[in-house]
mmCIF file of C-alpha atoms in Angstrom:
data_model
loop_
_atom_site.group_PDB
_atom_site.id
_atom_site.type_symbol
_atom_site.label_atom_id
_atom_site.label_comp_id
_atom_site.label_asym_id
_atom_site.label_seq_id
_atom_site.Cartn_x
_atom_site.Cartn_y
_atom_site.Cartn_z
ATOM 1 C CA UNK A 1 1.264 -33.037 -10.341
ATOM 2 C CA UNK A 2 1.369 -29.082 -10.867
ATOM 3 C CA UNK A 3 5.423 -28.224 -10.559
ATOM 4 C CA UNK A 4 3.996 -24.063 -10.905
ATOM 5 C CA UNK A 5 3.620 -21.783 -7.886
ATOM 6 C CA UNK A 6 0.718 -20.312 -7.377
ATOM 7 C CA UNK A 7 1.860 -17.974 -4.625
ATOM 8 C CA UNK A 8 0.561 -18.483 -1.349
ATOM 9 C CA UNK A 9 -2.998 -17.151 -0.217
ATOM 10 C CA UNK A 10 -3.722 -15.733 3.501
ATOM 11 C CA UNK A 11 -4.692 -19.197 4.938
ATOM 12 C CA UNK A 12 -1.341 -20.431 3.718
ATOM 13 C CA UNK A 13 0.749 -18.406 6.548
ATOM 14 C CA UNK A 14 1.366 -19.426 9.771
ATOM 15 C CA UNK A 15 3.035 -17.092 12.825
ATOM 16 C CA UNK A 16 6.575 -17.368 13.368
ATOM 17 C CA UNK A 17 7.122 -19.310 10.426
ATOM 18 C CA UNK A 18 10.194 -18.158 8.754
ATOM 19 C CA UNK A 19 10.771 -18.675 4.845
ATOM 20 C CA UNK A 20 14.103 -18.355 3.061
ATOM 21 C CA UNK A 21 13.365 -16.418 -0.612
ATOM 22 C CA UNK A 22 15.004 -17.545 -3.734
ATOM 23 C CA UNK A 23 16.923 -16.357 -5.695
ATOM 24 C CA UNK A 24 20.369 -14.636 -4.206
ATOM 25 C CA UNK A 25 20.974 -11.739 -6.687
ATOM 26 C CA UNK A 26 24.688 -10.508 -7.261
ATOM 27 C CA UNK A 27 24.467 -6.512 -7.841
ATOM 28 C CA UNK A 28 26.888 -4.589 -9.952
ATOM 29 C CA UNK A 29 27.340 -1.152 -11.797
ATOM 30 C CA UNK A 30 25.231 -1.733 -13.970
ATOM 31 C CA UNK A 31 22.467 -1.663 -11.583
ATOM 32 C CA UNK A 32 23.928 1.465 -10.056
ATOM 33 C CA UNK A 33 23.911 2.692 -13.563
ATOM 34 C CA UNK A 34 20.192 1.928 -14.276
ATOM 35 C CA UNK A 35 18.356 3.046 -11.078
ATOM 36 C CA UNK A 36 19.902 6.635 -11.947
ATOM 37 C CA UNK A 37 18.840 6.106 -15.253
ATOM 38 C CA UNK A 38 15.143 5.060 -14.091
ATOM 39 C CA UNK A 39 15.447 8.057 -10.923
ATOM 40 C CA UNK A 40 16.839 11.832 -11.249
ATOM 41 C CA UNK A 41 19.413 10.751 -8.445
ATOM 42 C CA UNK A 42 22.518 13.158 -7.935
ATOM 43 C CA UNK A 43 23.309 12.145 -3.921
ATOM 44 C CA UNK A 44 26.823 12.430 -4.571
ATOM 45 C CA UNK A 45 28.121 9.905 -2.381
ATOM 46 C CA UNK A 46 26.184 7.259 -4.186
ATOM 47 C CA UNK A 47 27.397 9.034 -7.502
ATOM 48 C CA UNK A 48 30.871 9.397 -6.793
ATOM 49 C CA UNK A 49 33.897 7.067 -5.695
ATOM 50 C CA UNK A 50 35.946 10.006 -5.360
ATOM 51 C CA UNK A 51 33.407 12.273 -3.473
ATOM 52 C CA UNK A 52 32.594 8.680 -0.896
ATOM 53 C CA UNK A 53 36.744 8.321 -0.608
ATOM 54 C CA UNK A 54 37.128 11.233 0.711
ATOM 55 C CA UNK A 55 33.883 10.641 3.350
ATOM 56 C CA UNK A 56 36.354 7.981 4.278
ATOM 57 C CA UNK A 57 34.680 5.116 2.700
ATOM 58 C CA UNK A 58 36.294 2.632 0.177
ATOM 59 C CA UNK A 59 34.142 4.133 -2.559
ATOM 60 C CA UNK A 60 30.228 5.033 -3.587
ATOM 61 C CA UNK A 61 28.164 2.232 -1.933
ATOM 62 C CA UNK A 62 25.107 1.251 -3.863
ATOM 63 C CA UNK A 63 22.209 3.566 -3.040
ATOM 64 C CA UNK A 64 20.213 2.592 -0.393
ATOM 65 C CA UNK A 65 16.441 2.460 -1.793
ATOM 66 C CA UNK A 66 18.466 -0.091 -4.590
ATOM 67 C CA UNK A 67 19.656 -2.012 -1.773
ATOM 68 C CA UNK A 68 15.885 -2.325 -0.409
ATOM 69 C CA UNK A 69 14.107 -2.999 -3.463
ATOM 70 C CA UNK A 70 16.405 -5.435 -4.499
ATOM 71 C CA UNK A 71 15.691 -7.181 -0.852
ATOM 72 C CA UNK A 72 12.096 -6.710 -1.272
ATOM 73 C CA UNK A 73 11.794 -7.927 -4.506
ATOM 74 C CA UNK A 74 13.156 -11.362 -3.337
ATOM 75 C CA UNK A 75 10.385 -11.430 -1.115
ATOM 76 C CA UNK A 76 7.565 -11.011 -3.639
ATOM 77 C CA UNK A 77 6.698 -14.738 -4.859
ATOM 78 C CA UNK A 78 6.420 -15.554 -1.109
ATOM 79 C CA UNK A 79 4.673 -12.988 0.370
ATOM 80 C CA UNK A 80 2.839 -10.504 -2.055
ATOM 81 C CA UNK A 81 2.777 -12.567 -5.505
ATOM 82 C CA UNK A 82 -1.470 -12.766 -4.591
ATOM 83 C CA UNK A 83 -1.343 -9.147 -2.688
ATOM 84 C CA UNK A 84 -4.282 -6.774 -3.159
ATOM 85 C CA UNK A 85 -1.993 -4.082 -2.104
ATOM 86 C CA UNK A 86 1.163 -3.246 0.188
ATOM 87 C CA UNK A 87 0.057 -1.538 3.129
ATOM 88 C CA UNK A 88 3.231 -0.351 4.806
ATOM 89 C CA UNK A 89 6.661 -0.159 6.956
ATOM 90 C CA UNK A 90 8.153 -0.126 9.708
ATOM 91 C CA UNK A 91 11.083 -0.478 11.997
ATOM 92 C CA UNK A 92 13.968 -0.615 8.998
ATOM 93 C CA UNK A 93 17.509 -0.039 9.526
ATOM 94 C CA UNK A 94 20.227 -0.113 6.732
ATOM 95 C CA UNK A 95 23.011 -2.298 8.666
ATOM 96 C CA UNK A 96 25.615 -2.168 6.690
ATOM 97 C CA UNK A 97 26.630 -0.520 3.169
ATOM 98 C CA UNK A 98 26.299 -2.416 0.002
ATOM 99 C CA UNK A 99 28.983 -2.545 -2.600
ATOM 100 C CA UNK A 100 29.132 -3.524 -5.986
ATOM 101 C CA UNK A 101 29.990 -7.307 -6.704
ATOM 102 C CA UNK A 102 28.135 -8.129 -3.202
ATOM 103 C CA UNK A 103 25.187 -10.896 -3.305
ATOM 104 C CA UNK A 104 22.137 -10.293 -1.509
ATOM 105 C CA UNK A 105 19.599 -12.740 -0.051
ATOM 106 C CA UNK A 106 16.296 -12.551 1.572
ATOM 107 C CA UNK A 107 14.688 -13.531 4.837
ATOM 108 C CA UNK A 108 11.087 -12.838 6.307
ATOM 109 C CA UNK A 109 9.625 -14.508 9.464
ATOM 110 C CA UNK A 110 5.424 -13.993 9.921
ATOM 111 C CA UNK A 111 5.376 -11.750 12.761
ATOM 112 C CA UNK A 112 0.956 -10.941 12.478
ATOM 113 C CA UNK A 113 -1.714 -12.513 10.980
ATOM 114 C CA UNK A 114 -5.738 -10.574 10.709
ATOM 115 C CA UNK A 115 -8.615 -11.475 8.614
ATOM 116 C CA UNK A 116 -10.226 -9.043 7.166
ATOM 117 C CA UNK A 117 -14.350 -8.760 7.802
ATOM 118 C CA UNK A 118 -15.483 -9.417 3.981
ATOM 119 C CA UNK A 119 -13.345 -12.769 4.669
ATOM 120 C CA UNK A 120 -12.080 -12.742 1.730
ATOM 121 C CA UNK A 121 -8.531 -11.232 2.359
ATOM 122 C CA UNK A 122 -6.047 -10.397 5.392
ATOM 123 C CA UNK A 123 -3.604 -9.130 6.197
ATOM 124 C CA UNK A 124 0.291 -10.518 7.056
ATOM 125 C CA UNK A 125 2.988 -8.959 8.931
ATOM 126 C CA UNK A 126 6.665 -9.560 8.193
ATOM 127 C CA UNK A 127 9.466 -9.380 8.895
ATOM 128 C CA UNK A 128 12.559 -9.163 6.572
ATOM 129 C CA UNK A 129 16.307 -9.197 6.675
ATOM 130 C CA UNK A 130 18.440 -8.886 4.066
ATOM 131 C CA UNK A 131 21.846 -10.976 4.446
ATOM 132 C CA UNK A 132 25.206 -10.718 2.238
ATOM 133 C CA UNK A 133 27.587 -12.925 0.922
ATOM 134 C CA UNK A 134 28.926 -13.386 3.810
ATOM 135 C CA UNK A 135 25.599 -14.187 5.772
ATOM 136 C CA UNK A 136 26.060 -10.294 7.360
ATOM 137 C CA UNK A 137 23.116 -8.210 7.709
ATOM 138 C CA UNK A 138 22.437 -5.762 5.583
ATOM 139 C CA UNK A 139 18.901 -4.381 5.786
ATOM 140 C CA UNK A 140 15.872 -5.070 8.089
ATOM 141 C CA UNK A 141 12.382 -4.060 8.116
ATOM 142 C CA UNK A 142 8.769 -4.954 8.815
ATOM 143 C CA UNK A 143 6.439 -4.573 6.148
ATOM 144 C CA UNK A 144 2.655 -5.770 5.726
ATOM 145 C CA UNK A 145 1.007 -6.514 3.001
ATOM 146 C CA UNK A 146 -3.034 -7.413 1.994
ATOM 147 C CA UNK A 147 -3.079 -10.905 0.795
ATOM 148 C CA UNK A 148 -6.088 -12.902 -1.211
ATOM 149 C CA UNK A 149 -7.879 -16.012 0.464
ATOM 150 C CA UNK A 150 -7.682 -19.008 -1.955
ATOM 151 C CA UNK A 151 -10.900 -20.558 -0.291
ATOM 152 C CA UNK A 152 -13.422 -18.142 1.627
ATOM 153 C CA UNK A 153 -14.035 -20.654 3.953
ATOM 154 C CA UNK A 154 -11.145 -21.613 5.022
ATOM 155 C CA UNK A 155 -11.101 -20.623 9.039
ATOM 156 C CA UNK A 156 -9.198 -17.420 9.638
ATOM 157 C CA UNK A 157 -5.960 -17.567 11.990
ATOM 158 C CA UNK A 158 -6.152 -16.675 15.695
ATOM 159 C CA UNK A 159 -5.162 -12.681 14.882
ATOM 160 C CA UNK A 160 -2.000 -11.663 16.081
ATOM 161 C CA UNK A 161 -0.957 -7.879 15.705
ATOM 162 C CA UNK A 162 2.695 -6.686 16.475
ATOM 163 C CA UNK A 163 3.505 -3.827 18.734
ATOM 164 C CA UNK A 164 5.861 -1.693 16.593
ATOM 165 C CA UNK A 165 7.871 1.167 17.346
ATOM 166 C CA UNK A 166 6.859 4.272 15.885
ATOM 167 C CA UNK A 167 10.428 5.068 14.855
ATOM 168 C CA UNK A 168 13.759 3.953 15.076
ATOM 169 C CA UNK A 169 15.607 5.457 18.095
ATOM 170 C CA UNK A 170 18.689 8.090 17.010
ATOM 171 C CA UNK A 171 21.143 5.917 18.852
ATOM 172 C CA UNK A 172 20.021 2.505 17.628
ATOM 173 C CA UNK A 173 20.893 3.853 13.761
ATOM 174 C CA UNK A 174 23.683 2.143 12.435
ATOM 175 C CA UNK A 175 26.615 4.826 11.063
ATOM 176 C CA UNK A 176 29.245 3.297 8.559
ATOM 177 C CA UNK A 177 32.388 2.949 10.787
ATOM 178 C CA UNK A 178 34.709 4.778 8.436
ATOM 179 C CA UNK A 179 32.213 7.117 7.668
ATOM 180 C CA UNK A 180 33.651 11.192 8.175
ATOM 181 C CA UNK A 181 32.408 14.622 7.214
ATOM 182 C CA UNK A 182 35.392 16.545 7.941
ATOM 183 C CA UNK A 183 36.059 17.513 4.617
ATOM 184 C CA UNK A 184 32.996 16.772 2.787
ATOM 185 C CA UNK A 185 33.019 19.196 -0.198
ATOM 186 C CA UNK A 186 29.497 21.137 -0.406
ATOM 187 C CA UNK A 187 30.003 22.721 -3.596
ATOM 188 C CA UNK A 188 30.102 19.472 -5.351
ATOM 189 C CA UNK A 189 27.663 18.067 -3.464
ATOM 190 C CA UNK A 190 25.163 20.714 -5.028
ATOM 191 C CA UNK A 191 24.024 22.637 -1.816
ATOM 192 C CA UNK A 192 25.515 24.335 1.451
ATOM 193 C CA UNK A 193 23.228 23.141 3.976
ATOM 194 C CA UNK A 194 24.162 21.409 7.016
ATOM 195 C CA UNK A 195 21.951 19.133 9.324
ATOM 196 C CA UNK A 196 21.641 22.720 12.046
ATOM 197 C CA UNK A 197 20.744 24.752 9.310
ATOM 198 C CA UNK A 198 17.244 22.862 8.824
ATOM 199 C CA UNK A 199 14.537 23.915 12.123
ATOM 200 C CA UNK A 200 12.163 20.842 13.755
ATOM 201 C CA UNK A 201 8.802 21.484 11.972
ATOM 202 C CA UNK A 202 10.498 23.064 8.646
ATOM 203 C CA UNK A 203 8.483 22.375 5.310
ATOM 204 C CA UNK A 204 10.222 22.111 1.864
ATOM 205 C CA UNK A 205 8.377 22.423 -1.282
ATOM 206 C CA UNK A 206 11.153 20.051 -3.621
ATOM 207 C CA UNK A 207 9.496 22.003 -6.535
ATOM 208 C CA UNK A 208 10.160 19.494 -9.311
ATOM 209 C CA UNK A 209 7.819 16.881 -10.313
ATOM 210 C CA UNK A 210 7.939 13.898 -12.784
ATOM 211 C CA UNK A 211 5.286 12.411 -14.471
ATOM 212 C CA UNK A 212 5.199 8.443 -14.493
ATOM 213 C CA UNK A 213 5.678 6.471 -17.690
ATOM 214 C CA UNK A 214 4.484 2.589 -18.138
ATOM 215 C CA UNK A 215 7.586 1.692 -19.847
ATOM 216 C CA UNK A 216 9.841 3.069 -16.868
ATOM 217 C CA UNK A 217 7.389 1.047 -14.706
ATOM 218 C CA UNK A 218 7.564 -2.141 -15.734
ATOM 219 C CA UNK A 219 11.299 -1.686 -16.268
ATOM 220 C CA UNK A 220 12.249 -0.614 -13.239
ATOM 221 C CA UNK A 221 10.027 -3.548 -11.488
ATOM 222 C CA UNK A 222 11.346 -6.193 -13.808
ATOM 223 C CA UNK A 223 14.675 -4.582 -12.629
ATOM 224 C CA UNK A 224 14.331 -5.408 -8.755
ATOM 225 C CA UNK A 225 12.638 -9.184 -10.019
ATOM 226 C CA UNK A 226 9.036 -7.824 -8.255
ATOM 227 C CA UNK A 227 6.796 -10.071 -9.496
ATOM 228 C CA UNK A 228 3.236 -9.241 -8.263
ATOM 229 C CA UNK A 229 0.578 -9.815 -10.366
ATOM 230 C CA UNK A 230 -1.266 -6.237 -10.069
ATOM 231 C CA UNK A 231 2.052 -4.792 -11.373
ATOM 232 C CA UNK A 232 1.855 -6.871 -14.750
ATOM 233 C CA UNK A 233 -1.341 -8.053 -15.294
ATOM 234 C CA UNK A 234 -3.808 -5.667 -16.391
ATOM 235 C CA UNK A 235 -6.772 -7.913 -16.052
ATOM 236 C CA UNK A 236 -5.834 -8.822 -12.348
ATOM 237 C CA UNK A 237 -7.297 -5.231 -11.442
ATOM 238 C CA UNK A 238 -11.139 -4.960 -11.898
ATOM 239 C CA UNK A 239 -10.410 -1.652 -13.334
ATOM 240 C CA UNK A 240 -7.834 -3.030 -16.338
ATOM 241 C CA UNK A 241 -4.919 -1.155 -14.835
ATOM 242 C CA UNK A 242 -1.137 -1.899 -13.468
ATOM 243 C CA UNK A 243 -0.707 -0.470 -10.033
ATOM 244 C CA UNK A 244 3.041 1.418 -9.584
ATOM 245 C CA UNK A 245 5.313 -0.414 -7.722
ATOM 246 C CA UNK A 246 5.231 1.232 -4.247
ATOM 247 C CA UNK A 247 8.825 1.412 -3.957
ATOM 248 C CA UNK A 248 9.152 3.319 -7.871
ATOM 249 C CA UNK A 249 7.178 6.166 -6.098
ATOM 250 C CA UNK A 250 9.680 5.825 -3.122
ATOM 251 C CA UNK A 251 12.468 6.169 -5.014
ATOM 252 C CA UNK A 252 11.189 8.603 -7.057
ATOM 253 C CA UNK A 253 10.349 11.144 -4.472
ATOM 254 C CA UNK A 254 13.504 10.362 -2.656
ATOM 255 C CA UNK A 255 15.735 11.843 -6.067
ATOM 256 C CA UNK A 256 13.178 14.526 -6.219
ATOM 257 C CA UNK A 257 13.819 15.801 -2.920
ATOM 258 C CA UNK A 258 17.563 16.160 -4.083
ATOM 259 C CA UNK A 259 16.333 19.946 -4.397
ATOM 260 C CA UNK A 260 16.415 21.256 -0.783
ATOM 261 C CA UNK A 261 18.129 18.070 0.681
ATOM 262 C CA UNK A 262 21.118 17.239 -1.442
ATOM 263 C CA UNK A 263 23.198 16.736 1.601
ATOM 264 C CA UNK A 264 20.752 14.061 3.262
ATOM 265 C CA UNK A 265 23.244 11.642 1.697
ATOM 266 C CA UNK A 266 22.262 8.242 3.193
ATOM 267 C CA UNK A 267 19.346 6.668 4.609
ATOM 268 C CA UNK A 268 20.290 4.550 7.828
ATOM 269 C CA UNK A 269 16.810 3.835 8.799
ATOM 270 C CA UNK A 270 12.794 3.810 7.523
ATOM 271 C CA UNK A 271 10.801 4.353 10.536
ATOM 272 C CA UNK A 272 7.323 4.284 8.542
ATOM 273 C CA UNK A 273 5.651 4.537 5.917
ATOM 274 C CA UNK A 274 2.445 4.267 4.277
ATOM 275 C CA UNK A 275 1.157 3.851 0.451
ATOM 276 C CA UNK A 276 -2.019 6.385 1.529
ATOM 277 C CA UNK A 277 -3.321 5.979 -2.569
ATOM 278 C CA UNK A 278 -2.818 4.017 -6.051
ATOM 279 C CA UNK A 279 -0.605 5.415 -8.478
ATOM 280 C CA UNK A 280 -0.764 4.692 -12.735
ATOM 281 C CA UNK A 281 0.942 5.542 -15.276
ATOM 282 C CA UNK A 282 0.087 9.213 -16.787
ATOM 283 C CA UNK A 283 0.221 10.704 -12.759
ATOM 284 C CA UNK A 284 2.569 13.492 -12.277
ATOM 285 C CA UNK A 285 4.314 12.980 -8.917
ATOM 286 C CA UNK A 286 5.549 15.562 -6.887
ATOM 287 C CA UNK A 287 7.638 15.777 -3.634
ATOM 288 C CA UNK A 288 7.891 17.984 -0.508
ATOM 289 C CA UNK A 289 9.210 17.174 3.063
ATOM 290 C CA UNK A 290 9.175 18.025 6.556
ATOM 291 C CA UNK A 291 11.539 18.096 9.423
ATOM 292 C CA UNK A 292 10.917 16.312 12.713
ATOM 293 C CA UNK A 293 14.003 15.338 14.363
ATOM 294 C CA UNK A 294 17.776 16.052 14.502
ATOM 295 C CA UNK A 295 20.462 14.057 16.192
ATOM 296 C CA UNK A 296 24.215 13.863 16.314
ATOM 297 C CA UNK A 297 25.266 10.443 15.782
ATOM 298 C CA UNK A 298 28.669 11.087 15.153
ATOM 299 C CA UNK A 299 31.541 14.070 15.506
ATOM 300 C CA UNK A 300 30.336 15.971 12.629
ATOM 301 C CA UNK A 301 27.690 13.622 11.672
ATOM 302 C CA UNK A 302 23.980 14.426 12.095
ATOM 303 C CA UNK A 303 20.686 12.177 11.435
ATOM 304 C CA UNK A 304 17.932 14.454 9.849
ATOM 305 C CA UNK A 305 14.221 12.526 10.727
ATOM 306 C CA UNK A 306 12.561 13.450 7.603
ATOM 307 C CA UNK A 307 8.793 13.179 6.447
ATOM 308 C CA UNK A 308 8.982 12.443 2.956
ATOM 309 C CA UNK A 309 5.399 13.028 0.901
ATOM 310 C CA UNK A 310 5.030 12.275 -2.727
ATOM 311 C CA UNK A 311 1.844 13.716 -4.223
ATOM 312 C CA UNK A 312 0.010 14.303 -7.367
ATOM 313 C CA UNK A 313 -1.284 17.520 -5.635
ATOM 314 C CA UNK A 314 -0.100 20.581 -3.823
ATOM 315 C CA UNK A 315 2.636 20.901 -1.308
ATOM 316 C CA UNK A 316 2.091 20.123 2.400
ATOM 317 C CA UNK A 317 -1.314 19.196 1.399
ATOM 318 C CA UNK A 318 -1.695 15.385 3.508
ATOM 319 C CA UNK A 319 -5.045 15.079 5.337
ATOM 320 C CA UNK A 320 -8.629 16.206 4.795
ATOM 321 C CA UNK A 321 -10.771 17.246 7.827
ATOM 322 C CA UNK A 322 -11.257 14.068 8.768
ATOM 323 C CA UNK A 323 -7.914 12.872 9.336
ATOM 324 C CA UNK A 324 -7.546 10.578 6.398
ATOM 325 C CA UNK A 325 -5.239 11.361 4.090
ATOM 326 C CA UNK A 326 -6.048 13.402 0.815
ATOM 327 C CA UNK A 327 -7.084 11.840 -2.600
ATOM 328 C CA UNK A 328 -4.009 12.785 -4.478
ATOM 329 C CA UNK A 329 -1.635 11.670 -1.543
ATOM 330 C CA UNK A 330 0.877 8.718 -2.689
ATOM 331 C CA UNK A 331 3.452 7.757 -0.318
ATOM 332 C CA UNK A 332 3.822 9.007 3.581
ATOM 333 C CA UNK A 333 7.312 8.049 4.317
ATOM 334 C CA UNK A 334 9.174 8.656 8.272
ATOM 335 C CA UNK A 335 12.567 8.347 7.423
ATOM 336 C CA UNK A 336 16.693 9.006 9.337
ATOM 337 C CA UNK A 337 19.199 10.301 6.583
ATOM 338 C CA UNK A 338 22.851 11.097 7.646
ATOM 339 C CA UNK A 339 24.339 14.692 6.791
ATOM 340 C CA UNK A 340 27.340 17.216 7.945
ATOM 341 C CA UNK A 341 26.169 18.118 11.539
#
């Protein structure tokens, strides 16, 4: 009798099943310390204690995108260890902050099942929540993901797709309690611009760009314990190569787009987001983003809707003529960040 895990294949999920991931993961500083070491982060409230004490929080929370990834990765071996590729997101709202010495768990109930026409994959809908110590929580989303088939034959599910929102509604984001912007220091924060200085439709080239190494790859996903095979194993890929972690290029983008948006200081909620090509080692990613909503949630607390695009190509550059998007596009993200009103 095997006592390995294979992962499961697409014929292995059933709807509204709902599996509990091993293993709970206790974060510290010194993952704090090593996502800014892997990411050119500087949002100072996840930098500072002092600059988040005087926000009127207890001190700098974990970042957020740590926070998911850590979440997601627990989710791997159960849902993506036999993915062809992570297709995208929807409906996630940070719940809660996340401090250091707090242990994080994993959740996911099947929400949509579809076989694919070549029968040889489909695709699975899930949903996620991440819980503290305490069993509070923390982060929830809906992802889906492209899973193998085991056995061709195998007879595909009745298909089941979910009706999603297309974003998370302003007043359904959840705003730290304590949380305060009345004396938020904007010199130290590294830029003067507030939430009603930015217009709906407003494009910002984030200028920078980074160019992917292997070595900060497989660190980083070792890091958040992702263990899909087409991250590691360079003969699971017909063409010999380890796909980036989705969520590196997420994270990456996000630091990047420090330049223009340094006071977008926390992400309360990921309304999409799509992985529109591969990324490898050796690509050169670069970041620009677009307004398209504003909301006070808050006195003196505004959520900025932000489009954030990561690219190997031009800014503002997305789709071709015919509506898909372009070749060097990465990541399409829909995303609520919290900043002075």
């Amino acid at each position: 009798m095997t006592k390995t895990n294979p992962g499961r294949f697409f014929e292995d999920y059933r709807l509204g099943e709902v599996i509990r991931h091993a293993v709970p993961r206790t974060l510290a500083e010194g993952e704090r310390a090593l996502y800014h070491a892997l990411y050119p982060q500087r949002f100072a409230l996840h930098s500072s204690d002092a600059f988040a004490i005087d926000c009127g929080l207890d001190g700098a929370p974990l970042d957020d995108l740590l926070v998911f990834h850590t979440v997601f990765g627990k989710t791997v071996p159960d849902i993506s260890l036999n993915a062809v590729a992570n297709l995208g997101y929807a409906e996630g709202r940070f719940l809660k902050p996340v401090w250091p010495g707090d242990t994080l768990r994993s959740e996911s109930e099947v929400i949509g099942l579809k076989q694919n026409s070549n029968g040889r994959s489909g695709v699975v809908w899930v949903r996620t929540t991440g819980f503290d110590q305490n069993g509070e929580a923390v982060l929830r989303y809906v992802r889906w993901v492209m899973v193998r088939k085991r056995d061709q034959d195998a007879p595909a599910p009745e298909t089941a797709i979910p009706e999603l929102s297309d974003h998370v509604a302003a007043d359904a984001l959840a705003i730290p309690e304590d949380l305060t912007f009345d004396t938020y220091d904007f010199d130290l924060a590294g830029e003067r611009h507030r939430a009603s200085d930015y217009a709906i439709g407003e494009r910002i080239d984030h200028v920078d760009g980074t160019t992917i190494e292997e070595a900060e790859h497989m660190l980083a996903t070792r890091l958040w314990q992702n263990t899909a095979k087409v991250h590691f194993d360079a003969t699971h890929r017909e063409d010999g190569k380890r796909l980036i972690y989705g969520g590196h290029v997420i994270s990456l983008a996000r630091a990047l787009s420090f330049n223009g948006l340094a006071n977008a200081q926390m992400i309360v909620a990921i309304n999409s987001g799509a992985h529109a090509n591969p990324c490898f080692a050796g690509d050169t990613v670069r970041a620009w983003s677009e307004v398209l909503d504003r909301a006070e949630v808050a006195p003196g607390i505004a959520a900025l809707r932000l489009r954030l695009v990561a690219t190997r190509g031009a800014a503002f550059d997305l789709r071709g003529e015919d509506g898909k998007y372009g070749a060097d596009v990465l990541l399409d993200l829909d995303y609520w960040a919290l900043m002075p009103a």
